[in-house]
PDB file of C-alpha atoms and ligand atoms in Angstrom:
ATOM      1  CA  MET A 852     -11.877  24.449   5.957  1.00 46.00           C
ATOM      2  CA  SER A 853      -9.862  25.785   8.900  1.00 46.00           C
ATOM      3  CA  ALA A 854     -12.406  24.226  11.342  1.00 52.00           C
ATOM      4  CA  VAL A 855     -11.194  20.767  10.318  1.00 49.00           C
ATOM      5  CA  PRO A 856      -7.800  19.792  11.742  1.00 54.00           C
ATOM      6  CA  ASP A 857      -5.301  19.641   8.913  1.00 62.00           C
ATOM      7  CA  ASP A 858      -3.620  16.425  10.037  1.00 84.00           C
ATOM      8  CA  ARG A 859      -6.491  14.256   8.751  1.00 85.00           C
ATOM      9  CA  TRP A 860      -6.221  15.787   5.276  1.00 79.00           C
ATOM     10  CA  SER A 861      -2.411  15.504   5.386  1.00 81.00           C
ATOM     11  CA  HIS A 862      -2.581  11.859   6.437  1.00 82.00           C
ATOM     12  CA  LEU A 863      -4.900  11.029   3.531  1.00 81.00           C
ATOM     13  CA  LEU A 864      -2.734  12.987   1.093  1.00 78.00           C
ATOM     14  CA  GLY A 865       0.351  11.038   2.211  1.00 78.00           C
ATOM     15  CA  ALA A 866      -1.487   7.737   1.839  1.00 77.00           C
ATOM     16  CA  ALA A 867      -2.516   8.701  -1.715  1.00 71.00           C
ATOM     17  CA  GLU A 868       1.063   9.503  -2.694  1.00 74.00           C
ATOM     18  CA  ARG A 869       2.343   6.171  -1.356  1.00 75.00           C
ATOM     19  CA  ALA A 870      -0.331   4.039  -3.049  1.00 71.00           C
ATOM     20  CA  GLU A 871      -0.477   5.629  -6.499  1.00 78.00           C
ATOM     21  CA  TRP A 872      -0.962   3.254  -9.466  1.00 85.00           C
ATOM     22  CA  ARG A 873      -0.998   3.704 -13.234  1.00 87.00           C
ATOM     23  CA  LEU A 874      -3.676   2.584 -15.686  1.00 88.00           C
ATOM     24  CA  ASP A 875      -1.398   0.169 -17.563  1.00 90.00           C
ATOM     25  CA  GLU A 876      -0.495  -1.639 -14.334  1.00 88.00           C
ATOM     26  CA  VAL A 877      -4.157  -2.535 -13.855  1.00 90.00           C
ATOM     27  CA  LEU A 878      -5.482  -3.224 -17.366  1.00 93.00           C
ATOM     28  CA  SER A 879      -3.597  -2.955 -20.643  1.00 93.00           C
ATOM     29  CA  GLU A 880      -5.423  -1.900 -23.802  1.00 94.00           C
ATOM     30  CA  ASP A 881      -4.709  -5.315 -25.387  1.00 94.00           C
ATOM     31  CA  ALA A 882      -5.748  -7.377 -22.336  1.00 94.00           C
ATOM     32  CA  GLU A 883      -7.767 -10.543 -22.957  1.00 95.00           C
ATOM     33  CA  LEU A 884     -10.519 -11.433 -20.520  1.00 97.00           C
ATOM     34  CA  ASP A 885     -11.548 -14.999 -19.701  1.00 97.00           C
ATOM     35  CA  PHE A 886     -15.216 -15.259 -20.666  1.00 98.00           C
ATOM     36  CA  GLU A 887     -15.411 -18.826 -19.334  1.00 97.00           C
ATOM     37  CA  ARG A 888     -15.447 -17.346 -15.826  1.00 97.00           C
ATOM     38  CA  PRO A 889     -17.929 -15.080 -14.008  1.00 96.00           C
ATOM     39  CA  PHE A 890     -16.875 -11.462 -13.640  1.00 97.00           C
ATOM     40  CA  LEU A 891     -19.097 -10.464 -10.742  1.00 95.00           C
ATOM     41  CA  PRO A 892     -19.875 -12.492  -7.594  1.00 93.00           C
ATOM     42  CA  ALA A 893     -23.426 -13.863  -7.551  1.00 88.00           C
ATOM     43  CA  ALA A 894     -24.312 -11.577  -4.639  1.00 85.00           C
ATOM     44  CA  LEU A 895     -23.876  -8.559  -6.949  1.00 89.00           C
ATOM     45  CA  SER A 896     -25.047  -9.984 -10.281  1.00 88.00           C
ATOM     46  CA  GLY A 897     -28.255 -11.730  -9.211  1.00 83.00           C
ATOM     47  CA  GLU A 898     -28.393 -14.189 -12.131  1.00 83.00           C
ATOM     48  CA  ARG A 899     -28.804 -17.236  -9.864  1.00 80.00           C
ATOM     49  CA  ALA A 900     -32.343 -16.111  -9.082  1.00 80.00           C
ATOM     50  CA  LEU A 901     -33.368 -17.055 -12.663  1.00 86.00           C
ATOM     51  CA  GLY A 902     -34.421 -20.659 -12.188  1.00 85.00           C
ATOM     52  CA  TRP A 903     -35.202 -21.221 -15.900  1.00 88.00           C
ATOM     53  CA  ALA A 904     -31.863 -20.000 -17.309  1.00 91.00           C
ATOM     54  CA  SER A 905     -29.143 -22.482 -18.310  1.00 93.00           C
ATOM     55  CA  GLY A 906     -25.596 -22.266 -16.946  1.00 93.00           C
ATOM     56  CA  ARG A 907     -24.351 -20.599 -20.168  1.00 95.00           C
ATOM     57  CA  GLU A 908     -27.226 -18.113 -20.089  1.00 95.00           C
ATOM     58  CA  ARG A 909     -26.525 -17.207 -16.464  1.00 95.00           C
ATOM     59  CA  LEU A 910     -22.875 -16.719 -17.325  1.00 96.00           C
ATOM     60  CA  ALA A 911     -23.819 -14.418 -20.231  1.00 96.00           C
ATOM     61  CA  LEU A 912     -26.055 -12.384 -17.900  1.00 95.00           C
ATOM     62  CA  ASN A 913     -23.224 -12.194 -15.364  1.00 96.00           C
ATOM     63  CA  HIS A 914     -20.951 -10.748 -18.079  1.00 97.00           C
ATOM     64  CA  VAL A 915     -23.582  -8.226 -19.178  1.00 97.00           C
ATOM     65  CA  ARG A 916     -24.080  -7.214 -15.531  1.00 96.00           C
ATOM     66  CA  ALA A 917     -20.340  -6.771 -14.971  1.00 95.00           C
ATOM     67  CA  HIS A 918     -20.182  -4.435 -17.960  1.00 96.00           C
ATOM     68  CA  GLY A 919     -23.152  -2.471 -16.608  1.00 94.00           C
ATOM     69  CA  TYR A 920     -21.672  -2.437 -13.096  1.00 93.00           C
ATOM     70  CA  LEU A 921     -18.583  -0.561 -14.226  1.00 91.00           C
ATOM     71  CA  ALA A 922     -20.566   1.590 -16.671  1.00 92.00           C
ATOM     72  CA  LEU A 923     -22.687   2.795 -13.761  1.00 93.00           C
ATOM     73  CA  PHE A 924     -19.584   3.565 -11.714  1.00 89.00           C
ATOM     74  CA  GLY A 925     -18.231   5.489 -14.706  1.00 89.00           C
ATOM     75  CA  ILE A 926     -21.388   7.584 -14.869  1.00 92.00           C
ATOM     76  CA  VAL A 927     -21.476   8.440 -11.170  1.00 93.00           C
ATOM     77  CA  GLU A 928     -17.765   9.228 -11.161  1.00 92.00           C
ATOM     78  CA  GLU A 929     -18.280  11.723 -13.990  1.00 93.00           C
ATOM     79  CA  MET A 930     -20.532  13.541 -11.524  1.00 94.00           C
ATOM     80  CA  ILE A 931     -18.098  13.182  -8.600  1.00 94.00           C
ATOM     81  CA  LEU A 932     -15.168  14.692 -10.524  1.00 94.00           C
ATOM     82  CA  PRO A 933     -16.631  18.214 -11.100  1.00 94.00           C
ATOM     83  CA  PHE A 934     -18.131  18.227  -7.585  1.00 95.00           C
ATOM     84  CA  VAL A 935     -14.780  17.542  -5.920  1.00 93.00           C
ATOM     85  CA  LEU A 936     -13.059  20.182  -8.085  1.00 92.00           C
ATOM     86  CA  GLN A 937     -15.725  22.698  -7.104  1.00 92.00           C
ATOM     87  CA  GLN A 938     -15.271  21.808  -3.399  1.00 90.00           C
ATOM     88  CA  THR A 939     -11.513  22.247  -3.788  1.00 87.00           C
ATOM     89  CA  LEU A 940     -12.059  25.815  -4.975  1.00 84.00           C
ATOM     90  CA  ALA A 941     -14.571  26.411  -2.171  1.00 83.00           C
ATOM     91  CA  GLY A 942     -11.869  25.781   0.451  1.00 69.00           C
ATOM     92  CA  GLU A 943      -9.165  28.089   1.715  1.00 69.00           C
ATOM     93  CA  LEU A 944      -6.281  27.919  -0.717  1.00 61.00           C
ATOM     94  CA  CYS A 945      -3.805  28.738   2.061  1.00 63.00           C
ATOM     95  CA  ALA A 946      -4.609  25.330   3.619  1.00 76.00           C
ATOM     96  CA  LEU A 947      -2.560  23.451   1.067  1.00 80.00           C
ATOM     97  CA  ASP A 948      -2.909  19.851   2.243  1.00 83.00           C
ATOM     98  CA  PRO A 949      -6.725  19.822   1.977  1.00 85.00           C
ATOM     99  CA  VAL A 950      -6.456  21.394  -1.489  1.00 87.00           C
ATOM    100  CA  ARG A 951      -3.854  18.846  -2.596  1.00 87.00           C
ATOM    101  CA  ALA A 952      -5.813  15.945  -1.061  1.00 88.00           C
ATOM    102  CA  LEU A 953      -8.971  16.978  -2.927  1.00 90.00           C
ATOM    103  CA  LEU A 954      -7.083  17.488  -6.214  1.00 90.00           C
ATOM    104  CA  THR A 955      -5.658  13.978  -5.812  1.00 90.00           C
ATOM    105  CA  PHE A 956      -9.191  12.680  -5.139  1.00 90.00           C
ATOM    106  CA  ALA A 957     -10.417  14.342  -8.379  1.00 91.00           C
ATOM    107  CA  SER A 958      -7.416  13.127 -10.368  1.00 91.00           C
ATOM    108  CA  GLU A 959      -7.982   9.543  -9.178  1.00 92.00           C
ATOM    109  CA  GLU A 960     -11.647   9.688 -10.196  1.00 91.00           C
ATOM    110  CA  ALA A 961     -10.580  10.907 -13.665  1.00 92.00           C
ATOM    111  CA  LYS A 962      -8.203   7.937 -13.830  1.00 92.00           C
ATOM    112  CA  HIS A 963     -11.009   5.569 -12.785  1.00 92.00           C
ATOM    113  CA  ILE A 964     -13.273   6.943 -15.537  1.00 93.00           C
ATOM    114  CA  ALA A 965     -10.476   6.299 -18.067  1.00 93.00           C
ATOM    115  CA  LEU A 966      -9.966   2.792 -16.621  1.00 94.00           C
ATOM    116  CA  PHE A 967     -13.666   1.946 -16.898  1.00 94.00           C
ATOM    117  CA  ARG A 968     -13.806   3.212 -20.504  1.00 94.00           C
ATOM    118  CA  ARG A 969     -10.771   1.090 -21.333  1.00 95.00           C
ATOM    119  CA  PHE A 970     -12.423  -1.897 -19.670  1.00 95.00           C
ATOM    120  CA  ALA A 971     -15.551  -1.373 -21.805  1.00 94.00           C
ATOM    121  CA  ARG A 972     -13.414  -1.482 -24.991  1.00 95.00           C
ATOM    122  CA  VAL A 973     -11.524  -4.604 -23.859  1.00 96.00           C
ATOM    123  CA  PHE A 974     -14.765  -6.248 -22.717  1.00 96.00           C
ATOM    124  CA  GLU A 975     -16.728  -5.600 -25.917  1.00 95.00           C
ATOM    125  CA  ARG A 976     -13.838  -6.850 -28.072  1.00 96.00           C
ATOM    126  CA  GLY A 977     -13.827 -10.171 -26.195  1.00 96.00           C
ATOM    127  CA  PHE A 978     -17.606 -10.399 -25.765  1.00 96.00           C
ATOM    128  CA  GLY A 979     -18.044  -9.923 -29.502  1.00 94.00           C
ATOM    129  CA  ARG A 980     -20.722  -7.227 -29.476  1.00 93.00           C
ATOM    130  CA  PRO A 981     -21.465  -3.794 -28.016  1.00 93.00           C
ATOM    131  CA  VAL A 982     -23.267  -3.741 -24.660  1.00 95.00           C
ATOM    132  CA  PRO A 983     -25.312  -0.526 -24.264  1.00 95.00           C
ATOM    133  CA  ALA A 984     -25.127   1.379 -20.979  1.00 94.00           C
ATOM    134  CA  VAL A 985     -27.266   4.167 -19.513  1.00 94.00           C
ATOM    135  CA  GLY A 986     -26.272   7.702 -20.195  1.00 88.00           C
ATOM    136  CA  PRO A 987     -25.203  10.154 -21.249  1.00 93.00           C
ATOM    137  CA  ALA A 988     -23.101  10.765 -18.160  1.00 92.00           C
ATOM    138  CA  SER A 989     -23.350  14.542 -18.653  1.00 94.00           C
ATOM    139  CA  ALA A 990     -27.170  14.442 -18.282  1.00 95.00           C
ATOM    140  CA  PHE A 991     -26.922  12.361 -15.079  1.00 96.00           C
ATOM    141  CA  ALA A 992     -24.253  14.727 -13.696  1.00 96.00           C
ATOM    142  CA  ARG A 993     -26.429  17.777 -14.475  1.00 96.00           C
ATOM    143  CA  ALA A 994     -29.431  16.203 -12.730  1.00 97.00           C
ATOM    144  CA  VAL A 995     -27.419  15.276  -9.616  1.00 97.00           C
ATOM    145  CA  LEU A 996     -25.408  18.478  -9.403  1.00 97.00           C
ATOM    146  CA  GLY A 997     -28.626  20.503  -9.578  1.00 97.00           C
ATOM    147  CA  HIS A 998     -29.031  19.564  -5.885  1.00 98.00           C
ATOM    148  CA  GLY A 999     -27.369  21.250  -2.906  1.00 97.00           C
ATOM    149  CA  ASP A1000     -23.746  20.481  -2.008  1.00 96.00           C
ATOM    150  CA  LEU A1001     -24.562  18.671   1.234  1.00 97.00           C
ATOM    151  CA  GLY A1002     -26.966  16.279  -0.499  1.00 97.00           C
ATOM    152  CA  VAL A1003     -24.447  15.598  -3.272  1.00 97.00           C
ATOM    153  CA  ALA A1004     -21.641  14.994  -0.735  1.00 97.00           C
ATOM    154  CA  LEU A1005     -23.875  12.506   1.121  1.00 97.00           C
ATOM    155  CA  ALA A1006     -24.659  10.682  -2.143  1.00 97.00           C
ATOM    156  CA  ILE A1007     -20.935  10.436  -2.902  1.00 96.00           C
ATOM    157  CA  LEU A1008     -20.244   9.150   0.618  1.00 96.00           C
ATOM    158  CA  HIS A1009     -22.909   6.476   0.095  1.00 97.00           C
ATOM    159  CA  ILE A1010     -21.192   5.462  -3.179  1.00 95.00           C
ATOM    160  CA  GLU A1011     -17.701   5.360  -1.643  1.00 93.00           C
ATOM    161  CA  TRP A1012     -18.721   3.174   1.326  1.00 94.00           C
ATOM    162  CA  MET A1013     -20.810   0.981  -0.970  1.00 94.00           C
ATOM    163  CA  THR A1014     -17.676   0.308  -3.035  1.00 92.00           C
ATOM    164  CA  GLN A1015     -15.874  -0.799   0.129  1.00 91.00           C
ATOM    165  CA  GLU A1016     -18.676  -3.180   0.981  1.00 91.00           C
ATOM    166  CA  HIS A1017     -18.666  -4.761  -2.484  1.00 92.00           C
ATOM    167  CA  TRP A1018     -14.956  -5.564  -2.416  1.00 92.00           C
ATOM    168  CA  LEU A1019     -14.665  -6.683   1.200  1.00 91.00           C
ATOM    169  CA  ALA A1020     -17.912  -8.635   1.537  1.00 90.00           C
ATOM    170  CA  CYS A1021     -18.397 -10.041  -1.964  1.00 91.00           C
ATOM    171  CA  VAL A1022     -15.328  -9.917  -4.227  1.00 92.00           C
ATOM    172  CA  ARG A1023     -12.092 -10.241  -2.217  1.00 93.00           C
ATOM    173  CA  ASP A1024     -12.474 -13.884  -1.210  1.00 94.00           C
ATOM    174  CA  ASP A1025     -14.221 -15.115  -4.372  1.00 94.00           C
ATOM    175  CA  GLU A1026     -11.663 -17.265  -6.210  1.00 94.00           C
ATOM    176  CA  ALA A1027     -13.909 -17.943  -9.215  1.00 95.00           C
ATOM    177  CA  ILE A1028     -13.988 -14.364 -10.513  1.00 96.00           C
ATOM    178  CA  GLU A1029     -12.201 -13.460 -13.759  1.00 97.00           C
ATOM    179  CA  PRO A1030      -8.711 -12.421 -12.583  1.00 96.00           C
ATOM    180  CA  ALA A1031      -8.218  -9.231 -14.656  1.00 95.00           C
ATOM    181  CA  PHE A1032     -11.636  -7.931 -13.617  1.00 96.00           C
ATOM    182  CA  LYS A1033     -10.932  -8.789  -9.985  1.00 96.00           C
ATOM    183  CA  GLN A1034      -7.605  -6.948 -10.152  1.00 95.00           C
ATOM    184  CA  LEU A1035      -9.359  -3.889 -11.578  1.00 94.00           C
ATOM    185  CA  LEU A1036     -11.871  -3.947  -8.712  1.00 94.00           C
ATOM    186  CA  ARG A1037      -9.058  -4.307  -6.175  1.00 94.00           C
ATOM    187  CA  PHE A1038      -7.118  -1.301  -7.442  1.00 92.00           C
ATOM    188  CA  HIS A1039     -10.311   0.746  -7.609  1.00 93.00           C
ATOM    189  CA  TRP A1040     -11.175  -0.241  -4.031  1.00 92.00           C
ATOM    190  CA  LEU A1041      -7.713   0.797  -2.799  1.00 89.00           C
ATOM    191  CA  GLU A1042      -8.292   4.413  -3.836  1.00 90.00           C
ATOM    192  CA  GLU A1043     -11.968   4.443  -2.949  1.00 90.00           C
ATOM    193  CA  ALA A1044     -11.069   3.572   0.649  1.00 87.00           C
ATOM    194  CA  ARG A1045      -9.362   6.961   0.890  1.00 88.00           C
ATOM    195  CA  HIS A1046     -12.104   8.753  -1.028  1.00 90.00           C
ATOM    196  CA  ALA A1047     -14.641   7.606   1.540  1.00 91.00           C
ATOM    197  CA  ARG A1048     -12.598   9.247   4.293  1.00 90.00           C
ATOM    198  CA  LEU A1049     -12.027  12.433   2.292  1.00 91.00           C
ATOM    199  CA  ASP A1050     -15.698  12.696   1.440  1.00 92.00           C
ATOM    200  CA  ALA A1051     -16.572  12.138   5.108  1.00 92.00           C
ATOM    201  CA  LEU A1052     -14.472  15.247   5.858  1.00 90.00           C
ATOM    202  CA  LEU A1053     -16.365  17.145   3.154  1.00 91.00           C
ATOM    203  CA  VAL A1054     -19.731  16.077   4.617  1.00 94.00           C
ATOM    204  CA  GLU A1055     -18.520  17.123   8.062  1.00 91.00           C
ATOM    205  CA  ARG A1056     -17.379  20.508   6.727  1.00 88.00           C
ATOM    206  CA  LEU A1057     -20.650  21.151   4.890  1.00 92.00           C
ATOM    207  CA  ALA A1058     -22.883  19.874   7.737  1.00 92.00           C
ATOM    208  CA  SER A1059     -21.072  21.876  10.399  1.00 90.00           C
ATOM    209  CA  GLY A1060     -21.685  25.073   8.416  1.00 89.00           C
ATOM    210  CA  ALA A1061     -25.398  24.311   7.956  1.00 93.00           C
ATOM    211  CA  ASP A1062     -28.325  25.114  10.264  1.00 94.00           C
ATOM    212  CA  PRO A1063     -30.958  22.415  11.039  1.00 94.00           C
ATOM    213  CA  ALA A1064     -33.212  23.469   8.137  1.00 95.00           C
ATOM    214  CA  GLU A1065     -30.273  23.322   5.704  1.00 96.00           C
ATOM    215  CA  ARG A1066     -29.311  19.871   7.000  1.00 95.00           C
ATOM    216  CA  GLU A1067     -32.909  18.741   6.453  1.00 95.00           C
ATOM    217  CA  ARG A1068     -32.731  20.055   2.884  1.00 96.00           C
ATOM    218  CA  GLY A1069     -29.421  18.212   2.458  1.00 97.00           C
ATOM    219  CA  LEU A1070     -31.157  14.995   3.409  1.00 96.00           C
ATOM    220  CA  ASP A1071     -34.037  15.744   1.010  1.00 97.00           C
ATOM    221  CA  ASP A1072     -31.483  16.316  -1.753  1.00 98.00           C
ATOM    222  CA  TYR A1073     -29.651  13.078  -0.930  1.00 97.00           C
ATOM    223  CA  LEU A1074     -32.892  11.070  -1.099  1.00 97.00           C
ATOM    224  CA  ALA A1075     -33.806  12.750  -4.411  1.00 97.00           C
ATOM    225  CA  ILE A1076     -30.396  11.703  -5.792  1.00 97.00           C
ATOM    226  CA  VAL A1077     -31.051   8.132  -4.604  1.00 97.00           C
ATOM    227  CA  VAL A1078     -34.204   8.203  -6.752  1.00 96.00           C
ATOM    228  CA  LEU A1079     -32.138   9.415  -9.746  1.00 96.00           C
ATOM    229  CA  ILE A1080     -29.745   6.487  -9.226  1.00 96.00           C
ATOM    230  CA  ASP A1081     -32.695   4.105  -8.988  1.00 96.00           C
ATOM    231  CA  GLU A1082     -34.090   5.425 -12.285  1.00 96.00           C
ATOM    232  CA  ALA A1083     -30.696   4.812 -13.912  1.00 96.00           C
ATOM    233  CA  LEU A1084     -30.735   1.239 -12.523  1.00 96.00           C
ATOM    234  CA  ALA A1085     -34.216   0.616 -13.968  1.00 96.00           C
ATOM    235  CA  ALA A1086     -33.085   1.902 -17.379  1.00 96.00           C
ATOM    236  CA  GLN A1087     -29.935  -0.254 -17.254  1.00 96.00           C
ATOM    237  CA  VAL A1088     -32.008  -3.341 -16.435  1.00 96.00           C
ATOM    238  CA  GLN A1089     -34.035  -2.845 -19.638  1.00 96.00           C
ATOM    239  CA  LEU A1090     -30.829  -2.447 -21.682  1.00 97.00           C
ATOM    240  CA  ASP A1091     -29.328  -5.539 -20.020  1.00 96.00           C
ATOM    241  CA  ARG A1092     -32.382  -7.609 -20.847  1.00 96.00           C
ATOM    242  CA  ARG A1093     -31.914  -6.849 -24.557  1.00 96.00           C
ATOM    243  CA  SER A1094     -28.137  -7.441 -24.325  1.00 97.00           C
ATOM    244  CA  PHE A1095     -28.878 -10.807 -22.698  1.00 96.00           C
ATOM    245  CA  GLU A1096     -31.248 -11.760 -25.520  1.00 97.00           C
ATOM    246  CA  ARG A1097     -28.719 -10.741 -28.195  1.00 96.00           C
ATOM    247  CA  ALA A1098     -25.846 -12.581 -26.482  1.00 96.00           C
ATOM    248  CA  THR A1099     -27.765 -15.827 -25.940  1.00 95.00           C
ATOM    249  CA  GLY A1100     -30.045 -15.759 -29.001  1.00 95.00           C
ATOM    250  CA  ARG A1101     -32.964 -16.423 -26.638  1.00 93.00           C
ATOM    251  CA  ARG A1102     -36.085 -14.336 -27.130  1.00 94.00           C
ATOM    252  CA  LEU A1103     -37.864 -14.015 -23.785  1.00 94.00           C
ATOM    253  CA  ASP A1104     -41.632 -14.149 -23.613  1.00 94.00           C
ATOM    254  CA  GLU A1105     -43.319 -11.363 -21.679  1.00 94.00           C
ATOM    255  CA  ALA A1106     -43.572 -13.263 -18.376  1.00 93.00           C
ATOM    256  CA  ARG A1107     -39.878 -14.225 -18.350  1.00 94.00           C
ATOM    257  CA  ALA A1108     -38.768 -10.793 -19.493  1.00 95.00           C
ATOM    258  CA  ASP A1109     -40.794  -9.238 -16.656  1.00 94.00           C
ATOM    259  CA  GLU A1110     -39.328 -11.685 -14.154  1.00 93.00           C
ATOM    260  CA  LEU A1111     -35.779 -11.041 -15.342  1.00 94.00           C
ATOM    261  CA  CYS A1112     -36.249  -7.272 -15.108  1.00 95.00           C
ATOM    262  CA  ARG A1113     -37.875  -7.415 -11.658  1.00 93.00           C
ATOM    263  CA  LEU A1114     -35.184  -9.684 -10.208  1.00 92.00           C
ATOM    264  CA  GLN A1115     -32.357  -7.758 -11.826  1.00 94.00           C
ATOM    265  CA  HIS A1116     -33.741  -4.468 -10.538  1.00 94.00           C
ATOM    266  CA  ALA A1117     -33.953  -5.947  -7.025  1.00 93.00           C
ATOM    267  CA  ALA A1118     -30.354  -7.196  -7.317  1.00 93.00           C
ATOM    268  CA  GLN A1119     -29.164  -3.806  -8.566  1.00 94.00           C
ATOM    269  CA  ARG A1120     -30.972  -2.033  -5.738  1.00 95.00           C
ATOM    270  CA  GLN A1121     -29.224  -4.331  -3.251  1.00 93.00           C
ATOM    271  CA  THR A1122     -25.906  -3.600  -4.944  1.00 94.00           C
ATOM    272  CA  PHE A1123     -26.116   0.152  -5.520  1.00 95.00           C
ATOM    273  CA  LEU A1124     -28.646   1.422  -2.992  1.00 96.00           C
ATOM    274  CA  ALA A1125     -29.063  -0.788   0.095  1.00 95.00           C
ATOM    275  CA  SER A1126     -25.350  -1.571   0.498  1.00 94.00           C
ATOM    276  CA  GLY A1127     -24.592   2.170   0.697  1.00 95.00           C
ATOM    277  CA  MET A1128     -27.647   3.323   2.644  1.00 96.00           C
ATOM    278  CA  ARG A1129     -27.154   0.584   5.273  1.00 95.00           C
ATOM    279  CA  HIS A1130     -23.364   0.782   5.510  1.00 95.00           C
ATOM    280  CA  PRO A1131     -22.466   1.388   9.184  1.00 95.00           C
ATOM    281  CA  ARG A1132     -20.021   4.203   8.333  1.00 95.00           C
ATOM    282  CA  PHE A1133     -22.618   5.941   6.174  1.00 96.00           C
ATOM    283  CA  VAL A1134     -25.229   5.528   8.904  1.00 96.00           C
ATOM    284  CA  ALA A1135     -22.727   7.033  11.377  1.00 94.00           C
ATOM    285  CA  ALA A1136     -22.355  10.087   9.103  1.00 94.00           C
ATOM    286  CA  LEU A1137     -26.155  10.424   8.970  1.00 95.00           C
ATOM    287  CA  ALA A1138     -26.198  10.750  12.752  1.00 92.00           C
ATOM    288  CA  GLY A1139     -24.595  14.181  12.285  1.00 88.00           C
ATOM    289  CA  MET A1140     -27.442  15.264  10.011  1.00 92.00           C
ATOM    290  CA  GLY A1141     -29.912  15.700  12.852  1.00 88.00           C
ATOM    291  CA  PRO A1142     -32.533  13.637  14.712  1.00 89.00           C
ATOM    292  CA  GLY A1143     -34.595  11.461  12.424  1.00 92.00           C
ATOM    293  CA  ALA A1144     -32.031  11.389   9.587  1.00 94.00           C
ATOM    294  CA  ILE A1145     -31.134   7.720  10.058  1.00 96.00           C
ATOM    295  CA  ALA A1146     -34.791   6.692  10.336  1.00 95.00           C
ATOM    296  CA  ARG A1147     -35.700   8.593   7.137  1.00 95.00           C
ATOM    297  CA  VAL A1148     -32.959   6.916   5.118  1.00 96.00           C
ATOM    298  CA  GLN A1149     -33.713   3.449   6.485  1.00 94.00           C
ATOM    299  CA  SER A1150     -37.395   3.963   5.712  1.00 94.00           C
ATOM    300  CA  ALA A1151     -36.424   4.902   2.122  1.00 93.00           C
ATOM    301  CA  VAL A1152     -34.439   1.626   1.822  1.00 92.00           C
ATOM    302  CA  ARG A1153     -37.450  -0.361   2.999  1.00 91.00           C
ATOM    303  CA  SER A1154     -39.609   1.285   0.319  1.00 89.00           C
ATOM    304  CA  PHE A1155     -37.561  -0.465  -2.385  1.00 85.00           C
ATOM    305  CA  ASP A1156     -38.387  -3.980  -3.538  1.00 75.00           C
ATOM    306  CA  LEU A1157     -35.149  -5.805  -2.704  1.00 73.00           C
ATOM    307  CA  SER A1158     -36.551  -9.328  -2.610  1.00 71.00           C
ATOM    308  CA  LEU A1159     -34.746 -12.086  -4.434  1.00 63.00           C
ATOM    309  CA  PRO A1160     -35.674 -15.779  -4.316  1.00 62.00           C
ATOM    310  CA  HIS A1161     -33.133 -18.035  -2.682  1.00 53.00           C
ATOM    311  CA  PRO A1162     -30.295 -18.594  -5.186  1.00 48.00           C
ATOM    312  CA  ASN A1163     -29.860 -22.162  -6.426  1.00 42.00           C
TER     313      ASN A1163
HETATM  314 FE1  FE2 B 589     -13.620   5.736  -8.360  1.00 62.70          FE
HETATM  315 FE1  FE2 B 590     -14.197   7.558  -5.456  1.00 62.70          FE
END
């Protein structure tokens, strides 16, 4: 840890202390959500690609997707929390600001997990029925954390920059979005902006201590974790299809069910994979992973079916 100048860690620690927020400021347990409005912008939810669905049905799918969106964040953050704690212990305890900055990072992720669980309770009360989500989080965390630290740190960096992209490019200027949900995303984004920078320092620390073969393995591990995320997306799409049918009372025939699942998987891959793997700051971090790293990751993005028909 001593190879990294302390002032970057100290700066991020100070920013965390100034911007701290409490759960109840963002979403109270008895909050009421407005189900007449969309929760997610169309660019993230993908329901506009379904030409045959009515306006009410698209809105119901948007709500189901918003629930799944946060559920997926909850699952990945349950993996990030133990990883960051482990990295805190791996550092030099005499360098207090890095230790405190990483503990704050972990504490904020624990708060986000609690916020997302609270949101799920508030959401399901208003929506009128449970909405199943992939899991259990512990199994996903075990699968991801079975990979090397550098690969895991890269996957977390992808997730942190992806979160930035969602807020800045899709959510911030969308006035139609349900206000309580939008506020939740804003407060989450505020802390994730710092996490991205902290995780970039972790990647730098791990990569600088690795030889070329270890960096190559780190990239292999990162791409294997991307596949794990993609498998979780595919499973969530199947759950969402059934939640959509229950919420709308519409039983889809095989062709429409297949179309919904294919388009939703493409939309989820855009949201959770491409927006991280193509983020300029993530690509810049890949440059430090050795020649060919950027090309390998971009080739992996192209291997995914991301195609969506023009929204109407
Ligand atoms: Fe978070
Ligand atoms: Fe985070």
